[in-house]
Amino acid sequence: MDGTLEHPVLAPRTSLGLWQGIGRQADYWATLWRRTWRGVLVSSFLSPFLYVIAMGVLLGGFIEADPARLEGATSYLAFVVPGLIAAHAMQTAVSETTYPVMGMIKWQRIYESMLATPLEPRHVVGAHLSSVVLHLAATCGLYTLVMVPFGVFATWWGPLLAFGAQVLCGTAFATLVYGFSTRVTNDQAFGVLFRLGVFPLFLFSGAFFPVSNLGEVGAWAARLTPLWHGVNLSRMFALDNVTWWVAAVNAGVLLVLAAIGWRWSVSGLTKRMIT
């Protein structure tokens, strides 16, 4: 010993990879799913399923099934089901990324405890959105399986591609609304979002009737909405009435919106929680 004090060398803090950081939160989200899956089953499947039966089977029995007017569908049920599942994916995504996100930021402050660890905002956003995508896949997949015996799908591969379109549609909304939720300071903004955003989209983006019924201007306005791209893509695959360049545009728009929403979400949570 020469009488000098040796200080340990602290290793620099290394950044976790995106998937590594998401994986470290798997236990939390799995526990949350185990505690809430019954309510999710009722709210995300049973109620919409009864809605489809009411609209597609009961009301659909009074609607003349003209494929020329129903975008190739041979029944109103076949027309409405793919659109309603896509619209339900939007509603599920918005529900999962509004109040739950604000709660984890402002009320339960769960994000605060997560970010006190080596996790970064991108990890937190990625894990939350991964849970939302899993929720979307579960509800849309179950919905599709139950609808198969009703003869609403024209081919064996139609349900698979329609399912992918529905999950993609919900994912685009999830990322965009998550970014919005990180930037609002009270939950009154969500009421405005539902009344002026979600509800009009649900009614006028082609889920219940062809957008051509809205007139030329109304139809083009509807085609500019993200939900129309999801509804149209889902319906084309379900009915085997695919115009592939239109399908490519629909999928491309949703992918671009999801990418923009991801960046907006990460930047929003970083500004809210870090800077």
Short mmCIF file of C-alpha atoms in Angstrom, two decimals:
data_model
loop_
_atom_site.label_atom_id
_atom_site.label_comp_id
_atom_site.label_asym_id
_atom_site.label_seq_id
_atom_site.Cartn_x
_atom_site.Cartn_y
_atom_site.Cartn_z
CA MET A 1 0.00 0.00 0.00
CA ASP A 2 1.47 3.33 -0.95
CA GLY A 3 -1.11 5.33 1.00
CA THR A 4 -3.04 6.46 -2.06
CA LEU A 5 -6.77 5.84 -2.41
CA GLU A 6 -7.82 4.08 -5.51
CA HIS A 7 -11.24 5.02 -6.85
CA PRO A 8 -13.11 2.39 -8.84
CA VAL A 9 -13.56 3.18 -12.49
CA LEU A 10 -17.26 3.43 -13.28
CA ALA A 11 -18.23 1.88 -16.55
CA PRO A 12 -20.17 4.22 -18.84
CA ARG A 13 -23.89 3.59 -18.93
CA THR A 14 -24.72 1.69 -22.08
CA SER A 15 -27.96 2.17 -23.93
CA LEU A 16 -30.25 -0.83 -24.15
CA GLY A 17 -31.34 -1.98 -27.57
CA LEU A 18 -34.97 -1.34 -28.45
CA TRP A 19 -36.10 -4.97 -28.25
CA GLN A 20 -33.99 -5.60 -25.17
CA GLY A 21 -35.67 -2.70 -23.39
CA ILE A 22 -39.11 -3.85 -24.48
CA GLY A 23 -38.35 -7.37 -23.27
CA ARG A 24 -37.50 -6.12 -19.78
CA GLN A 25 -41.09 -4.90 -19.43
CA ALA A 26 -42.72 -8.14 -20.56
CA ASP A 27 -43.49 -9.25 -17.00
CA TYR A 28 -45.35 -6.04 -16.22
CA TRP A 29 -47.56 -6.18 -19.30
CA ALA A 30 -48.16 -9.93 -18.92
CA THR A 31 -49.32 -9.36 -15.34
CA LEU A 32 -51.60 -6.55 -16.47
CA TRP A 33 -53.09 -8.81 -19.15
CA ARG A 34 -53.73 -11.62 -16.65
CA ARG A 35 -55.63 -9.24 -14.39
CA THR A 36 -57.76 -7.56 -17.05
CA TRP A 37 -58.36 -10.12 -19.82
CA ARG A 38 -61.97 -10.83 -18.80
CA GLY A 39 -63.00 -7.20 -19.14
CA VAL A 40 -61.05 -6.95 -22.38
CA LEU A 41 -62.90 -9.97 -23.76
CA VAL A 42 -66.30 -8.41 -23.08
CA SER A 43 -65.51 -4.87 -24.19
CA SER A 44 -63.37 -5.75 -27.19
CA PHE A 45 -65.25 -8.72 -28.60
CA LEU A 46 -68.68 -9.57 -27.21
CA SER A 47 -70.25 -6.13 -27.58
CA PRO A 48 -68.92 -5.53 -31.13
CA PHE A 49 -69.90 -9.08 -32.11
CA LEU A 50 -73.50 -8.45 -31.05
CA TYR A 51 -73.35 -5.18 -32.98
CA VAL A 52 -72.30 -7.05 -36.13
CA ILE A 53 -75.14 -9.53 -35.72
CA ALA A 54 -77.63 -6.69 -35.27
CA MET A 55 -76.35 -4.66 -38.22
CA GLY A 56 -75.24 -7.38 -40.59
CA VAL A 57 -77.77 -10.14 -39.99
CA LEU A 58 -80.94 -8.46 -38.72
CA LEU A 59 -80.74 -5.11 -40.51
CA GLY A 60 -78.91 -6.68 -43.42
CA GLY A 61 -81.93 -8.88 -44.08
CA PHE A 62 -83.83 -5.78 -45.23
CA ILE A 63 -81.08 -4.56 -47.59
CA GLU A 64 -80.94 -5.71 -51.20
CA ALA A 65 -77.63 -7.48 -51.84
CA ASP A 66 -76.47 -5.91 -55.10
CA PRO A 67 -72.74 -6.59 -55.64
CA ALA A 68 -72.53 -3.63 -58.01
CA ARG A 69 -73.59 -1.30 -55.19
CA LEU A 70 -71.84 -3.12 -52.31
CA GLU A 71 -68.31 -3.16 -53.76
CA GLY A 72 -68.59 -6.79 -54.86
CA ALA A 73 -70.26 -8.15 -51.70
CA THR A 74 -73.06 -10.66 -52.24
CA SER A 75 -74.74 -9.73 -48.94
CA TYR A 76 -74.81 -6.76 -46.63
CA LEU A 77 -73.26 -8.95 -43.91
CA ALA A 78 -70.28 -9.70 -46.16
CA PHE A 79 -69.99 -5.98 -46.90
CA VAL A 80 -70.22 -4.68 -43.35
CA VAL A 81 -68.14 -7.23 -41.41
CA PRO A 82 -64.65 -6.41 -42.82
CA GLY A 83 -65.28 -2.70 -42.41
CA LEU A 84 -66.63 -3.02 -38.90
CA ILE A 85 -63.66 -5.09 -37.75
CA ALA A 86 -61.29 -2.43 -39.12
CA ALA A 87 -63.35 0.31 -37.43
CA HIS A 88 -63.30 -1.69 -34.21
CA ALA A 89 -59.51 -1.90 -34.46
CA MET A 90 -59.43 1.90 -34.62
CA GLN A 91 -61.67 2.22 -31.57
CA THR A 92 -59.64 -0.32 -29.60
CA ALA A 93 -56.38 1.45 -30.47
CA VAL A 94 -57.73 4.86 -29.47
CA SER A 95 -59.15 3.51 -26.20
CA GLU A 96 -55.82 1.88 -25.32
CA THR A 97 -53.72 4.97 -26.05
CA THR A 98 -55.74 7.80 -24.49
CA TYR A 99 -56.72 7.43 -20.82
CA PRO A 100 -54.25 4.57 -20.13
CA VAL A 101 -51.33 6.67 -21.42
CA MET A 102 -52.36 9.74 -19.44
CA GLY A 103 -52.85 7.57 -16.36
CA MET A 104 -49.32 6.19 -16.61
CA ILE A 105 -47.92 9.69 -17.07
CA LYS A 106 -50.02 11.76 -14.69
CA TRP A 107 -52.12 9.68 -12.29
CA GLN A 108 -50.39 6.37 -11.49
CA ARG A 109 -47.01 7.79 -12.62
CA ILE A 110 -45.89 4.37 -13.76
CA TYR A 111 -43.81 5.80 -16.60
CA GLU A 112 -41.88 7.84 -14.05
CA SER A 113 -40.79 4.71 -12.20
CA MET A 114 -39.93 2.94 -15.46
CA LEU A 115 -37.75 5.81 -16.62
CA ALA A 116 -35.89 5.84 -13.30
CA THR A 117 -34.28 2.60 -14.55
CA PRO A 118 -32.00 2.21 -17.59
CA LEU A 119 -35.14 2.22 -19.76
CA GLU A 120 -35.53 5.09 -22.21
CA PRO A 121 -38.71 6.66 -23.61
CA ARG A 122 -38.43 4.60 -26.81
CA HIS A 123 -38.43 1.40 -24.74
CA VAL A 124 -41.48 2.49 -22.75
CA VAL A 125 -43.36 3.53 -25.88
CA GLY A 126 -42.38 0.35 -27.67
CA ALA A 127 -43.57 -1.92 -24.86
CA HIS A 128 -46.90 -0.10 -24.47
CA LEU A 129 -47.58 -0.10 -28.19
CA SER A 130 -46.55 -3.77 -28.43
CA SER A 131 -49.22 -4.55 -25.84
CA VAL A 132 -51.76 -2.58 -27.88
CA VAL A 133 -50.82 -4.46 -31.06
CA LEU A 134 -51.19 -7.77 -29.19
CA HIS A 135 -54.63 -6.62 -28.04
CA LEU A 136 -55.54 -5.70 -31.62
CA ALA A 137 -54.33 -9.06 -32.93
CA ALA A 138 -56.30 -10.96 -30.29
CA THR A 139 -59.58 -9.12 -30.81
CA CYS A 140 -59.41 -8.92 -34.63
CA GLY A 141 -58.28 -12.54 -34.86
CA LEU A 142 -61.08 -13.82 -32.63
CA TYR A 143 -63.57 -11.65 -34.45
CA THR A 144 -62.45 -13.04 -37.81
CA LEU A 145 -62.55 -16.66 -36.65
CA VAL A 146 -66.13 -16.30 -35.43
CA MET A 147 -67.18 -14.66 -38.71
CA VAL A 148 -65.69 -17.35 -40.97
CA PRO A 149 -68.67 -19.75 -40.66
CA PHE A 150 -71.04 -16.96 -41.77
CA GLY A 151 -69.56 -17.07 -45.27
CA VAL A 152 -68.36 -13.48 -45.36
CA PHE A 153 -64.95 -14.38 -46.81
CA ALA A 154 -64.67 -15.33 -50.48
CA THR A 155 -61.35 -17.23 -50.27
CA TRP A 156 -59.32 -19.18 -47.72
CA TRP A 157 -56.60 -16.52 -47.73
CA GLY A 158 -59.02 -13.61 -47.44
CA PRO A 159 -59.33 -13.78 -43.62
CA LEU A 160 -55.53 -13.81 -43.22
CA LEU A 161 -54.86 -10.75 -45.35
CA ALA A 162 -57.92 -8.92 -44.01
CA PHE A 163 -56.70 -9.64 -40.46
CA GLY A 164 -53.31 -8.12 -41.31
CA ALA A 165 -55.00 -5.04 -42.76
CA GLN A 166 -57.12 -4.60 -39.65
CA VAL A 167 -54.17 -4.86 -37.27
CA LEU A 168 -52.17 -2.44 -39.43
CA CYS A 169 -55.07 0.02 -39.37
CA GLY A 170 -55.30 -0.16 -35.58
CA THR A 171 -51.53 0.18 -35.23
CA ALA A 172 -51.49 3.39 -37.28
CA PHE A 173 -54.14 4.90 -35.02
CA ALA A 174 -52.39 3.64 -31.88
CA THR A 175 -49.11 5.37 -32.68
CA LEU A 176 -50.73 8.63 -33.74
CA VAL A 177 -53.06 8.84 -30.73
CA TYR A 178 -50.27 7.84 -28.34
CA GLY A 179 -48.27 10.82 -29.56
CA PHE A 180 -51.31 13.04 -29.06
CA SER A 181 -51.86 11.72 -25.52
CA THR A 182 -48.29 12.53 -24.47
CA ARG A 183 -48.87 16.17 -25.37
CA VAL A 184 -52.22 16.94 -23.71
CA THR A 185 -52.41 17.98 -20.07
CA ASN A 186 -55.95 16.95 -19.15
CA ASP A 187 -58.46 14.34 -20.21
CA GLN A 188 -60.95 16.85 -21.63
CA ALA A 189 -58.99 16.66 -24.89
CA PHE A 190 -60.00 13.02 -25.22
CA GLY A 191 -63.69 13.92 -25.24
CA VAL A 192 -63.04 16.25 -28.16
CA LEU A 193 -61.02 13.54 -29.91
CA PHE A 194 -63.81 10.99 -29.59
CA ARG A 195 -66.61 13.37 -30.59
CA LEU A 196 -64.92 15.18 -33.47
CA GLY A 197 -62.51 12.49 -34.61
CA VAL A 198 -63.33 8.88 -33.79
CA PHE A 199 -67.12 9.01 -34.03
CA PRO A 200 -67.29 10.79 -37.45
CA LEU A 201 -64.63 8.46 -38.82
CA PHE A 202 -66.58 5.45 -37.58
CA LEU A 203 -69.71 6.61 -39.39
CA PHE A 204 -68.36 8.08 -42.62
CA SER A 205 -65.27 6.08 -43.62
CA GLY A 206 -67.09 3.33 -45.50
CA ALA A 207 -67.71 0.80 -42.75
CA PHE A 208 -71.52 0.91 -43.07
CA PHE A 209 -72.06 2.02 -46.66
CA PRO A 210 -69.97 2.77 -49.76
CA VAL A 211 -68.39 6.22 -49.53
CA SER A 212 -69.73 6.92 -53.04
CA ASN A 213 -73.08 7.50 -51.32
CA LEU A 214 -71.59 10.67 -49.81
CA GLY A 215 -71.33 12.38 -53.20
CA GLU A 216 -68.16 13.19 -55.11
CA VAL A 217 -66.73 15.67 -52.60
CA GLY A 218 -67.73 13.61 -49.58
CA ALA A 219 -66.29 10.45 -51.11
CA TRP A 220 -62.90 12.06 -51.73
CA ALA A 221 -62.89 13.51 -48.22
CA ALA A 222 -63.60 10.05 -46.81
CA ARG A 223 -60.79 8.54 -48.89
CA LEU A 224 -58.33 10.93 -47.26
CA THR A 225 -59.01 9.47 -43.82
CA PRO A 226 -56.77 6.73 -42.36
CA LEU A 227 -59.76 4.58 -41.46
CA TRP A 228 -61.00 4.42 -45.05
CA HIS A 229 -57.66 2.95 -46.10
CA GLY A 230 -58.01 0.26 -43.42
CA VAL A 231 -61.65 -0.44 -44.24
CA ASN A 232 -61.03 -0.58 -47.98
CA LEU A 233 -57.99 -2.84 -47.63
CA SER A 234 -59.80 -5.18 -45.25
CA ARG A 235 -62.89 -5.38 -47.47
CA MET A 236 -60.99 -5.97 -50.72
CA PHE A 237 -59.14 -8.92 -49.21
CA ALA A 238 -62.25 -10.34 -47.58
CA LEU A 239 -64.32 -10.18 -50.77
CA ASP A 240 -61.49 -11.20 -53.14
CA ASN A 241 -62.15 -8.01 -55.06
CA VAL A 242 -58.61 -6.63 -54.96
CA THR A 243 -57.25 -3.82 -57.09
CA TRP A 244 -53.61 -4.32 -56.21
CA TRP A 245 -52.35 -0.80 -56.85
CA VAL A 246 -55.12 0.55 -54.61
CA ALA A 247 -54.24 -2.06 -51.98
CA ALA A 248 -50.59 -0.97 -52.18
CA VAL A 249 -51.61 2.68 -51.67
CA ASN A 250 -53.84 1.74 -48.73
CA ALA A 251 -51.11 -0.29 -47.05
CA GLY A 252 -48.45 2.32 -47.83
CA VAL A 253 -50.50 5.14 -46.27
CA LEU A 254 -51.07 3.12 -43.09
CA LEU A 255 -47.40 2.15 -42.84
CA VAL A 256 -46.26 5.75 -43.29
CA LEU A 257 -48.74 6.96 -40.67
CA ALA A 258 -47.56 4.26 -38.25
CA ALA A 259 -43.93 5.33 -38.76
CA ILE A 260 -44.78 9.00 -38.29
CA GLY A 261 -46.83 8.14 -35.22
CA TRP A 262 -43.94 6.15 -33.73
CA ARG A 263 -41.53 9.07 -34.01
CA TRP A 264 -44.18 11.46 -32.70
CA SER A 265 -44.87 9.18 -29.74
CA VAL A 266 -41.23 8.82 -28.74
CA SER A 267 -40.54 12.53 -29.07
CA GLY A 268 -43.73 13.35 -27.15
CA LEU A 269 -42.91 11.10 -24.20
CA THR A 270 -39.30 12.32 -24.17
CA LYS A 271 -40.38 15.96 -23.97
CA ARG A 272 -43.02 15.17 -21.35
CA MET A 273 -40.93 12.99 -19.05
CA ILE A 274 -37.28 13.86 -19.68
CA THR A 275 -36.86 17.43 -20.89
#
